């Protein structure tokens, strides 16, 4: 077997592992109703299956990245896959909702490190000329998973009739990944030979948990009201205090301890700017959630067909992730970030002001998808690796992933609040969706004007959401320009 063959097989192993973990929340979203029914819980209670998984991933990701740097990326990758598989089995076999939630937390510990370790391995084991393209492939895999996840979940649910199989299918895939990892992945490590920063690890983990708790308790349409609830603002203050404490610990860490997040990175403007762009890229990805409702309520497309119109932004993001990897190799990460931010701003701008029909929306959203899809894999990861150096690749990529996850978690609440405020001019006495369904069911001559009014209000309401996306994309464009500025000044 040639050297190229093991490298190819190792890459396939990483891709399959990333794809398996990235599918999870997309698949479970299609079965939430069935899961809630089987455990006799409400819709609000049922969302904790996703919320706790997100919390677990946010906390475990930077920890696993650091441990992988210290003890070996191959070793931690296989452990993560095994934990994810065992967690999947525990979820599928849960006999109560409490056990289900506990299993989801355990599963998240495995899911949190798979993408980060795969990215770190590529940055340490492959030549720089290939890194951009390979990271782009990993980003494209994430994009593909986000598009096919809900559809694949629905297919499995229809074929088996039981939501448990959504998690049991992970077991044979995980077994193949473990076998492939044992036989094809070389071991790589960061240059770390010091004590683990336990103080930093504990304070950062608890701080992230508190912040994510606040985010998960924000209520759509009642943003300010939910913020002033004692448990929310107290958790927010606790989270801020713990993060400030973490920064102080990292500033004063002794020479014999390997800092969890080196203080020189926290002082690096480029590192912090990349974290901000990561958070904003997560907020852009959250637009996916609202596409079906938008095309249904804006263009009058039936609910059964509304998901089809996600294909433009979904496929665009997949193509964009691949293009982003190629451009990083040719132009560099900063310039690629500039291009991606510009394309995203143009695409979302066209959606907001120049998409009078579904066909135009498909074209405009595809441009937006290509733009923010370029950010999903290579550019920001390569920037992080540049600022952190090989020694701290894992923790830097882990921190980037957490910032993206926070953006992905908080943005839907903000978007939904903006949309609901736009509909406040209509006296609906219920949710937007139920009001719209009633209009369609009672489409008489007297209600046709109400339906026309609804479509007009929907255009204005969702337009505000897409304008926010334009602003976020413009900030990413500016961030890429600022990161690239020192290079231009140096020349």
Short mmCIF file of C-alpha atoms in Angstrom, two decimals:
data_model
loop_
_atom_site.label_atom_id
_atom_site.label_comp_id
_atom_site.label_asym_id
_atom_site.label_seq_id
_atom_site.Cartn_x
_atom_site.Cartn_y
_atom_site.Cartn_z
CA UNK A 1 0.00 0.00 0.00
CA UNK A 2 1.36 3.40 -0.97
CA UNK A 3 1.66 6.40 1.33
CA UNK A 4 -1.15 8.09 -0.57
CA UNK A 5 -3.58 5.24 0.13
CA UNK A 6 -3.31 5.39 3.95
CA UNK A 7 -3.61 9.18 3.82
CA UNK A 8 -6.76 8.88 1.70
CA UNK A 9 -8.25 6.21 3.95
CA UNK A 10 -7.43 8.29 7.03
CA UNK A 11 -9.21 11.28 5.48
CA UNK A 12 -12.26 9.13 4.68
CA UNK A 13 -12.30 7.93 8.30
CA UNK A 14 -12.26 11.53 9.56
CA UNK A 15 -14.99 12.58 7.12
CA UNK A 16 -17.32 9.73 8.07
CA UNK A 17 -16.80 10.48 11.77
CA UNK A 18 -17.55 14.18 11.28
CA UNK A 19 -20.60 13.40 9.14
CA UNK A 20 -21.99 11.01 11.76
CA UNK A 21 -21.72 13.55 14.59
CA UNK A 22 -22.97 16.48 12.47
CA UNK A 23 -26.13 14.60 11.51
CA UNK A 24 -27.32 14.21 15.09
CA UNK A 25 -29.32 17.37 15.82
CA UNK A 26 -30.73 17.47 12.29
CA UNK A 27 -31.98 13.91 12.62
CA UNK A 28 -33.46 14.35 16.09
CA UNK A 29 -35.30 17.50 15.01
CA UNK A 30 -37.43 15.39 12.68
CA UNK A 31 -38.47 13.08 15.52
CA UNK A 32 -39.09 15.51 18.40
CA UNK A 33 -42.86 15.01 18.25
CA UNK A 34 -42.49 11.22 18.42
CA UNK A 35 -39.96 11.44 21.26
CA UNK A 36 -42.15 13.84 23.24
CA UNK A 37 -45.15 11.57 22.76
CA UNK A 38 -43.28 8.43 23.83
CA UNK A 39 -42.13 10.08 27.09
CA UNK A 40 -45.39 12.04 27.62
CA UNK A 41 -43.65 15.43 27.83
CA UNK A 42 -44.56 18.83 26.42
CA UNK A 43 -42.91 20.51 23.43
CA UNK A 44 -41.04 22.89 25.75
CA UNK A 45 -39.71 20.00 27.84
CA UNK A 46 -38.83 18.08 24.69
CA UNK A 47 -36.50 20.81 23.43
CA UNK A 48 -34.16 20.05 26.35
CA UNK A 49 -33.01 17.01 24.38
CA UNK A 50 -31.41 19.44 21.93
CA UNK A 51 -30.52 22.14 24.47
CA UNK A 52 -28.57 19.83 26.79
CA UNK A 53 -26.74 18.29 23.83
CA UNK A 54 -25.73 21.79 22.72
CA UNK A 55 -24.62 22.69 26.25
CA UNK A 56 -22.57 19.51 26.51
CA UNK A 57 -20.87 20.13 23.17
CA UNK A 58 -20.07 23.75 24.04
CA UNK A 59 -18.38 22.68 27.28
CA UNK A 60 -16.61 19.56 26.03
CA UNK A 61 -15.27 20.94 22.74
CA UNK A 62 -12.41 23.11 24.07
CA UNK A 63 -11.59 20.54 26.76
CA UNK A 64 -11.29 17.71 24.25
CA UNK A 65 -9.24 19.91 21.92
CA UNK A 66 -6.74 20.55 24.70
CA UNK A 67 -6.61 16.90 25.79
CA UNK A 68 -6.06 15.84 22.18
CA UNK A 69 -3.08 18.18 21.90
CA UNK A 70 -1.58 16.70 25.06
CA UNK A 71 -2.38 12.98 24.83
CA UNK A 72 -2.72 12.40 21.09
CA UNK A 73 -5.34 13.27 18.49
CA UNK A 74 -5.82 9.74 17.18
CA UNK A 75 -6.35 8.43 20.69
CA UNK A 76 -8.89 11.14 21.62
CA UNK A 77 -10.66 10.85 18.25
CA UNK A 78 -11.29 7.14 18.81
CA UNK A 79 -12.37 7.76 22.41
CA UNK A 80 -14.80 10.45 21.23
CA UNK A 81 -16.28 8.14 18.60
CA UNK A 82 -16.68 5.39 21.21
CA UNK A 83 -18.37 7.79 23.69
CA UNK A 84 -20.67 9.07 20.95
CA UNK A 85 -21.63 5.51 19.98
CA UNK A 86 -22.23 4.44 23.58
CA UNK A 87 -24.24 7.60 24.18
CA UNK A 88 -26.32 6.85 21.06
CA UNK A 89 -27.08 3.37 22.42
CA UNK A 90 -28.01 4.82 25.81
CA UNK A 91 -30.35 7.34 24.16
CA UNK A 92 -32.04 4.63 22.08
CA UNK A 93 -32.52 2.37 25.12
CA UNK A 94 -33.75 5.13 27.49
CA UNK A 95 -36.79 4.02 29.49
CA UNK A 96 -37.60 7.48 30.89
CA UNK A 97 -37.20 11.10 29.89
CA UNK A 98 -34.64 11.75 32.65
CA UNK A 99 -32.47 8.87 31.39
CA UNK A 100 -32.94 10.18 27.85
CA UNK A 101 -31.62 13.62 28.83
CA UNK A 102 -28.70 12.11 30.79
CA UNK A 103 -27.81 9.97 27.78
CA UNK A 104 -27.93 13.03 25.51
CA UNK A 105 -25.44 14.82 27.76
CA UNK A 106 -23.14 11.79 27.70
CA UNK A 107 -23.47 11.57 23.92
CA UNK A 108 -22.58 15.26 23.58
CA UNK A 109 -19.23 14.67 25.30
CA UNK A 110 -18.35 12.42 22.36
CA UNK A 111 -19.86 14.67 19.69
CA UNK A 112 -18.08 17.78 20.98
CA UNK A 113 -14.58 16.80 19.94
CA UNK A 114 -14.94 14.91 16.66
CA UNK A 115 -14.86 17.86 14.25
CA UNK A 116 -12.19 19.71 16.21
CA UNK A 117 -9.83 16.75 16.41
CA UNK A 118 -10.35 16.02 12.71
CA UNK A 119 -9.45 19.64 11.87
CA UNK A 120 -6.41 19.60 14.18
CA UNK A 121 -5.21 16.34 12.64
CA UNK A 122 -5.39 17.82 9.13
CA UNK A 123 -3.44 20.89 10.24
CA UNK A 124 -0.72 18.73 11.78
CA UNK A 125 -0.53 15.75 9.41
CA UNK A 126 -1.05 17.25 5.93
CA UNK A 127 1.07 19.78 3.99
CA UNK A 128 -0.03 23.42 4.07
CA UNK A 129 -0.81 23.35 0.36
CA UNK A 130 -3.53 20.74 1.01
CA UNK A 131 -4.88 21.98 4.32
CA UNK A 132 -7.29 24.57 2.94
CA UNK A 133 -8.97 22.13 0.57
CA UNK A 134 -9.23 19.39 3.20
CA UNK A 135 -10.69 21.73 5.82
CA UNK A 136 -13.13 22.87 3.15
CA UNK A 137 -14.20 19.25 2.69
CA UNK A 138 -14.88 18.93 6.42
CA UNK A 139 -16.92 22.14 6.29
CA UNK A 140 -18.85 20.83 3.28
CA UNK A 141 -19.58 17.64 5.20
CA UNK A 142 -21.09 19.74 7.99
CA UNK A 143 -23.18 21.56 5.39
CA UNK A 144 -24.37 18.34 3.79
CA UNK A 145 -25.33 16.95 7.20
CA UNK A 146 -27.38 20.05 8.03
CA UNK A 147 -29.30 19.69 4.74
CA UNK A 148 -29.90 15.91 4.68
CA UNK A 149 -30.25 15.42 8.45
CA UNK A 150 -33.97 16.26 8.79
CA UNK A 151 -34.85 14.40 5.58
CA UNK A 152 -32.83 11.33 6.56
CA UNK A 153 -34.42 11.38 10.01
CA UNK A 154 -37.90 11.47 8.48
CA UNK A 155 -37.02 8.60 6.15
CA UNK A 156 -35.71 6.40 8.99
CA UNK A 157 -38.74 7.26 11.11
CA UNK A 158 -41.13 6.35 8.29
CA UNK A 159 -39.34 3.06 7.56
CA UNK A 160 -39.00 1.86 11.14
CA UNK A 161 -41.84 3.63 12.95
CA UNK A 162 -39.59 4.12 16.01
CA UNK A 163 -37.42 7.11 16.88
CA UNK A 164 -34.90 4.83 18.63
CA UNK A 165 -33.47 3.77 15.26
CA UNK A 166 -32.32 7.34 14.61
CA UNK A 167 -29.62 6.69 17.22
CA UNK A 168 -29.05 2.97 16.70
CA UNK A 169 -27.89 3.61 13.12
CA UNK A 170 -24.86 5.37 14.62
CA UNK A 171 -23.49 2.10 16.04
CA UNK A 172 -22.35 0.34 12.83
CA UNK A 173 -21.01 3.63 11.46
CA UNK A 174 -19.04 4.25 14.66
CA UNK A 175 -17.63 0.70 14.51
CA UNK A 176 -16.37 1.29 10.96
CA UNK A 177 -14.82 4.63 11.99
CA UNK A 178 -13.04 3.02 14.95
CA UNK A 179 -11.65 0.22 12.77
CA UNK A 180 -10.58 2.74 10.14
CA UNK A 181 -9.02 5.00 12.76
CA UNK A 182 -7.04 2.18 14.36
CA UNK A 183 -5.64 1.05 11.01
CA UNK A 184 -5.13 4.29 9.06
CA UNK A 185 -4.76 7.31 11.38
CA UNK A 186 -1.25 8.27 12.46
CA UNK A 187 -0.85 9.67 15.97
CA UNK A 188 -0.16 13.41 16.27
CA UNK A 189 0.27 15.61 19.34
CA UNK A 190 0.93 19.20 20.26
CA UNK A 191 4.25 20.04 21.90
CA UNK A 192 2.83 19.89 25.44
CA UNK A 193 4.58 18.38 28.47
CA UNK A 194 3.23 20.29 31.47
CA UNK A 195 0.51 19.98 34.08
CA UNK A 196 -3.10 20.46 32.99
CA UNK A 197 -4.60 23.84 33.88
CA UNK A 198 -7.39 22.54 36.15
CA UNK A 199 -8.41 25.99 37.39
CA UNK A 200 -8.80 27.24 33.84
CA UNK A 201 -10.62 24.10 32.77
CA UNK A 202 -13.15 24.27 35.62
CA UNK A 203 -13.86 28.02 35.46
CA UNK A 204 -14.17 28.04 31.66
CA UNK A 205 -16.47 25.00 31.65
CA UNK A 206 -18.75 26.43 34.32
CA UNK A 207 -18.69 29.85 32.65
CA UNK A 208 -19.72 28.39 29.28
CA UNK A 209 -22.44 26.34 30.98
CA UNK A 210 -23.87 29.45 32.67
CA UNK A 211 -23.81 31.47 29.43
CA UNK A 212 -25.42 28.65 27.43
CA UNK A 213 -28.06 28.27 30.17
CA UNK A 214 -28.96 31.93 29.71
CA UNK A 215 -29.14 31.55 25.94
CA UNK A 216 -31.30 28.42 26.13
CA UNK A 217 -33.78 30.21 28.42
CA UNK A 218 -34.33 33.22 26.18
CA UNK A 219 -37.93 33.16 24.97
CA UNK A 220 -39.04 34.08 21.50
CA UNK A 221 -41.11 37.25 21.47
CA UNK A 222 -40.34 37.90 25.14
CA UNK A 223 -36.62 38.57 24.99
CA UNK A 224 -36.50 41.32 27.61
CA UNK A 225 -39.03 39.60 29.88
CA UNK A 226 -37.00 36.39 29.89
CA UNK A 227 -33.76 38.28 30.59
CA UNK A 228 -35.10 39.79 33.82
CA UNK A 229 -36.11 36.43 35.28
CA UNK A 230 -33.97 35.81 38.40
CA UNK A 231 -32.61 32.46 37.25
CA UNK A 232 -31.59 33.95 33.90
CA UNK A 233 -29.87 37.17 34.99
CA UNK A 234 -28.24 35.45 37.96
CA UNK A 235 -26.85 32.79 35.64
CA UNK A 236 -25.68 35.57 33.33
CA UNK A 237 -23.84 37.36 36.11
CA UNK A 238 -22.35 34.06 37.28
CA UNK A 239 -21.19 33.27 33.74
CA UNK A 240 -19.56 36.68 33.29
CA UNK A 241 -17.88 36.40 36.69
CA UNK A 242 -16.53 32.93 35.93
CA UNK A 243 -15.19 34.02 32.53
CA UNK A 244 -13.48 37.05 34.10
CA UNK A 245 -12.01 34.70 36.71
CA UNK A 246 -10.84 32.40 33.92
CA UNK A 247 -9.02 35.25 32.17
CA UNK A 248 -7.32 36.18 35.43
CA UNK A 249 -6.23 32.57 36.01
CA UNK A 250 -4.78 32.37 32.50
CA UNK A 251 -2.95 35.66 33.01
CA UNK A 252 -1.24 34.39 36.17
CA UNK A 253 -0.69 30.73 35.25
CA UNK A 254 2.69 29.41 36.42
CA UNK A 255 5.45 28.25 34.09
CA UNK A 256 4.96 24.61 35.15
CA UNK A 257 1.31 24.57 34.01
CA UNK A 258 0.11 24.42 30.43
CA UNK A 259 -2.55 27.18 30.21
CA UNK A 260 -5.95 26.07 29.00
CA UNK A 261 -6.19 29.07 26.68
CA UNK A 262 -2.82 30.84 26.54
CA UNK A 263 -3.09 34.48 27.61
CA UNK A 264 -1.09 35.66 24.62
CA UNK A 265 -3.95 34.41 22.44
CA UNK A 266 -6.47 36.35 24.52
CA UNK A 267 -4.40 39.50 23.88
CA UNK A 268 -4.14 38.78 20.16
CA UNK A 269 -6.60 41.01 18.28
CA UNK A 270 -6.60 38.69 15.28
CA UNK A 271 -7.52 35.71 17.48
CA UNK A 272 -10.39 37.63 19.14
CA UNK A 273 -11.58 38.97 15.78
CA UNK A 274 -11.66 35.44 14.38
CA UNK A 275 -13.72 34.31 17.39
CA UNK A 276 -16.19 37.11 16.64
CA UNK A 277 -16.41 36.04 12.99
CA UNK A 278 -16.96 32.46 14.14
CA UNK A 279 -19.87 33.58 16.32
CA UNK A 280 -21.38 35.55 13.43
CA UNK A 281 -20.96 32.62 11.02
CA UNK A 282 -22.98 30.50 13.46
CA UNK A 283 -25.67 33.19 13.50
CA UNK A 284 -25.82 33.07 9.69
CA UNK A 285 -26.16 29.29 9.66
CA UNK A 286 -29.22 29.69 11.95
CA UNK A 287 -31.06 31.26 8.98
CA UNK A 288 -31.65 27.66 7.78
CA UNK A 289 -34.30 27.22 10.47
CA UNK A 290 -36.51 29.97 9.07
CA UNK A 291 -36.37 29.25 5.33
CA UNK A 292 -39.40 26.88 5.19
CA UNK A 293 -41.59 29.30 7.18
CA UNK A 294 -40.40 32.25 5.08
CA UNK A 295 -41.22 30.75 1.68
CA UNK A 296 -44.55 29.46 3.00
CA UNK A 297 -45.68 32.73 4.57
CA UNK A 298 -44.07 35.06 2.03
CA UNK A 299 -44.82 33.27 -1.26
CA UNK A 300 -47.81 31.10 -0.29
CA UNK A 301 -46.00 27.81 -0.96
CA UNK A 302 -47.54 24.78 0.75
CA UNK A 303 -45.92 23.44 3.90
CA UNK A 304 -45.23 20.10 2.18
CA UNK A 305 -43.11 21.83 -0.46
CA UNK A 306 -41.57 24.65 1.59
CA UNK A 307 -38.54 22.56 2.61
CA UNK A 308 -37.58 22.13 -1.05
CA UNK A 309 -36.72 25.81 -1.23
CA UNK A 310 -33.95 25.26 1.30
CA UNK A 311 -32.02 23.51 -1.46
CA UNK A 312 -30.58 26.77 -2.82
CA UNK A 313 -29.05 27.99 0.43
CA UNK A 314 -28.22 24.41 1.50
CA UNK A 315 -26.46 23.34 -1.69
CA UNK A 316 -24.91 26.78 -1.95
CA UNK A 317 -23.33 26.37 1.47
CA UNK A 318 -21.96 22.96 0.49
CA UNK A 319 -20.45 24.34 -2.71
CA UNK A 320 -19.18 27.36 -0.82
CA UNK A 321 -17.37 25.21 1.74
CA UNK A 322 -15.50 23.47 -1.07
CA UNK A 323 -14.71 26.73 -2.86
CA UNK A 324 -13.55 28.25 0.42
CA UNK A 325 -11.02 25.50 0.92
CA UNK A 326 -9.66 25.94 -2.59
CA UNK A 327 -9.43 29.74 -2.26
CA UNK A 328 -7.60 29.49 1.07
CA UNK A 329 -4.86 27.50 -0.68
CA UNK A 330 -4.64 30.07 -3.46
CA UNK A 331 -5.39 33.44 -1.86
CA UNK A 332 -5.02 32.85 1.87
CA UNK A 333 -7.55 32.65 4.69
CA UNK A 334 -8.03 36.41 5.23
CA UNK A 335 -8.81 37.22 1.60
CA UNK A 336 -11.14 34.23 1.40
CA UNK A 337 -12.97 35.56 4.46
CA UNK A 338 -13.34 38.95 2.75
CA UNK A 339 -14.82 37.32 -0.35
CA UNK A 340 -17.17 35.13 1.66
CA UNK A 341 -18.47 38.06 3.70
CA UNK A 342 -19.06 40.08 0.55
CA UNK A 343 -20.93 37.28 -1.24
CA UNK A 344 -23.03 36.58 1.83
CA UNK A 345 -23.96 40.26 2.19
CA UNK A 346 -24.92 40.48 -1.50
CA UNK A 347 -26.98 37.28 -1.35
CA UNK A 348 -28.91 38.17 1.78
CA UNK A 349 -29.35 41.72 0.50
CA UNK A 350 -30.97 40.35 -2.68
CA UNK A 351 -33.22 38.11 -0.59
CA UNK A 352 -34.29 41.11 1.50
CA UNK A 353 -35.06 43.59 -1.28
CA UNK A 354 -35.00 41.90 -4.70
CA UNK A 355 -36.70 38.48 -4.50
CA UNK A 356 -40.32 39.02 -5.60
CA UNK A 357 -40.94 35.33 -6.37
CA UNK A 358 -39.59 31.90 -5.29
CA UNK A 359 -37.29 31.57 -8.31
CA UNK A 360 -35.52 34.82 -7.51
CA UNK A 361 -35.31 33.72 -3.89
CA UNK A 362 -33.67 30.47 -4.95
CA UNK A 363 -30.98 32.36 -6.88
CA UNK A 364 -30.43 34.97 -4.15
CA UNK A 365 -30.31 32.43 -1.32
CA UNK A 366 -27.85 30.30 -3.30
CA UNK A 367 -25.47 33.28 -3.49
CA UNK A 368 -25.86 33.82 0.27
CA UNK A 369 -25.29 30.10 0.89
CA UNK A 370 -22.08 30.10 -1.13
CA UNK A 371 -20.91 33.14 0.84
CA UNK A 372 -21.37 31.90 4.39
CA UNK A 373 -20.67 28.29 3.34
CA UNK A 374 -17.12 29.39 2.55
CA UNK A 375 -16.68 30.15 6.26
CA UNK A 376 -17.79 26.73 7.52
CA UNK A 377 -14.58 24.85 6.92
CA UNK A 378 -11.26 26.34 5.96
CA UNK A 379 -10.82 30.15 6.34
CA UNK A 380 -11.54 30.66 10.03
CA UNK A 381 -9.89 27.37 11.02
CA UNK A 382 -6.71 28.30 9.14
CA UNK A 383 -6.73 31.78 10.70
CA UNK A 384 -7.03 30.20 14.15
CA UNK A 385 -4.18 27.83 13.41
CA UNK A 386 -2.07 30.75 12.23
CA UNK A 387 -2.63 32.75 15.41
CA UNK A 388 -2.31 29.76 17.78
CA UNK A 389 0.56 27.83 16.23
CA UNK A 390 0.80 24.04 16.19
CA UNK A 391 1.15 23.82 19.97
CA UNK A 392 -2.31 25.25 20.64
CA UNK A 393 -4.19 24.17 17.50
CA UNK A 394 -6.66 22.00 19.36
CA UNK A 395 -7.76 24.51 21.96
CA UNK A 396 -7.90 27.35 19.40
CA UNK A 397 -10.15 25.34 17.07
CA UNK A 398 -12.21 24.23 20.05
CA UNK A 399 -12.73 27.83 21.13
CA UNK A 400 -13.73 28.75 17.56
CA UNK A 401 -16.26 25.92 17.53
CA UNK A 402 -17.77 27.10 20.82
CA UNK A 403 -18.12 30.67 19.53
CA UNK A 404 -19.87 29.35 16.40
CA UNK A 405 -22.15 27.17 18.52
CA UNK A 406 -23.09 30.14 20.71
CA UNK A 407 -24.00 32.14 17.60
CA UNK A 408 -26.02 29.21 16.26
CA UNK A 409 -27.83 28.89 19.60
CA UNK A 410 -28.69 32.53 20.30
CA UNK A 411 -29.51 33.73 16.76
CA UNK A 412 -32.81 31.81 16.31
CA UNK A 413 -34.31 33.53 19.36
CA UNK A 414 -33.29 36.96 18.06
CA UNK A 415 -34.55 36.22 14.53
CA UNK A 416 -37.86 34.84 15.80
CA UNK A 417 -38.34 37.88 18.03
CA UNK A 418 -37.73 40.25 15.11
CA UNK A 419 -40.19 38.34 12.91
CA UNK A 420 -42.86 38.23 15.62
CA UNK A 421 -42.50 41.97 16.26
CA UNK A 422 -43.06 42.52 12.54
CA UNK A 423 -46.36 40.64 12.75
CA UNK A 424 -47.51 42.66 15.76
CA UNK A 425 -49.64 44.87 13.47
CA UNK A 426 -51.95 41.88 12.93
CA UNK A 427 -54.28 40.80 15.72
CA UNK A 428 -53.62 37.06 15.52
CA UNK A 429 -54.59 35.75 18.98
CA UNK A 430 -52.14 32.89 18.64
CA UNK A 431 -49.00 31.86 16.78
CA UNK A 432 -48.15 33.12 13.31
CA UNK A 433 -48.36 29.60 11.91
CA UNK A 434 -51.81 28.83 13.37
CA UNK A 435 -53.19 32.19 12.19
CA UNK A 436 -51.89 31.54 8.67
CA UNK A 437 -53.38 28.03 8.64
CA UNK A 438 -56.77 29.43 9.65
CA UNK A 439 -56.60 31.98 6.83
CA UNK A 440 -55.93 29.23 4.31
CA UNK A 441 -58.78 27.07 5.64
CA UNK A 442 -61.27 29.93 5.54
CA UNK A 443 -60.20 31.38 2.21
CA UNK A 444 -63.46 33.09 1.28
CA UNK A 445 -64.00 36.37 -0.47
CA UNK A 446 -63.95 38.14 2.87
CA UNK A 447 -60.64 36.61 3.91
CA UNK A 448 -58.75 37.04 0.65
CA UNK A 449 -57.80 40.58 1.61
CA UNK A 450 -56.58 39.31 4.99
CA UNK A 451 -54.41 36.77 3.22
CA UNK A 452 -52.96 39.46 0.94
CA UNK A 453 -52.28 41.61 3.99
CA UNK A 454 -50.59 38.65 5.69
CA UNK A 455 -48.21 38.08 2.76
CA UNK A 456 -47.29 41.77 2.72
CA UNK A 457 -46.59 41.82 6.46
CA UNK A 458 -44.58 38.58 6.14
CA UNK A 459 -42.40 40.21 3.48
CA UNK A 460 -41.62 43.16 5.75
CA UNK A 461 -41.12 41.01 8.87
CA UNK A 462 -38.72 38.51 7.35
CA UNK A 463 -37.00 41.31 5.44
CA UNK A 464 -35.76 42.67 8.78
CA UNK A 465 -34.27 39.27 9.61
CA UNK A 466 -32.39 39.14 6.32
CA UNK A 467 -31.18 42.73 6.81
CA UNK A 468 -29.64 41.57 10.10
CA UNK A 469 -27.91 38.82 8.10
CA UNK A 470 -26.56 41.48 5.72
CA UNK A 471 -25.12 43.43 8.65
CA UNK A 472 -23.51 40.30 10.13
CA UNK A 473 -22.01 39.43 6.73
CA UNK A 474 -20.67 42.97 6.37
CA UNK A 475 -18.99 42.68 9.79
CA UNK A 476 -17.36 39.42 8.65
CA UNK A 477 -16.18 41.21 5.49
CA UNK A 478 -14.70 43.97 7.64
CA UNK A 479 -13.16 41.40 10.01
CA UNK A 480 -11.41 39.68 7.13
CA UNK A 481 -10.15 43.04 5.89
CA UNK A 482 -8.78 43.94 9.33
CA UNK A 483 -7.06 40.55 9.71
CA UNK A 484 -5.52 40.99 6.27
CA UNK A 485 -4.46 44.61 6.93
CA UNK A 486 -1.24 43.77 8.84
CA UNK A 487 -0.10 41.69 5.88
CA UNK A 488 -0.70 44.58 3.50
CA UNK A 489 1.07 46.99 5.83
CA UNK A 490 4.01 44.61 6.09
CA UNK A 491 4.33 44.62 2.30
#
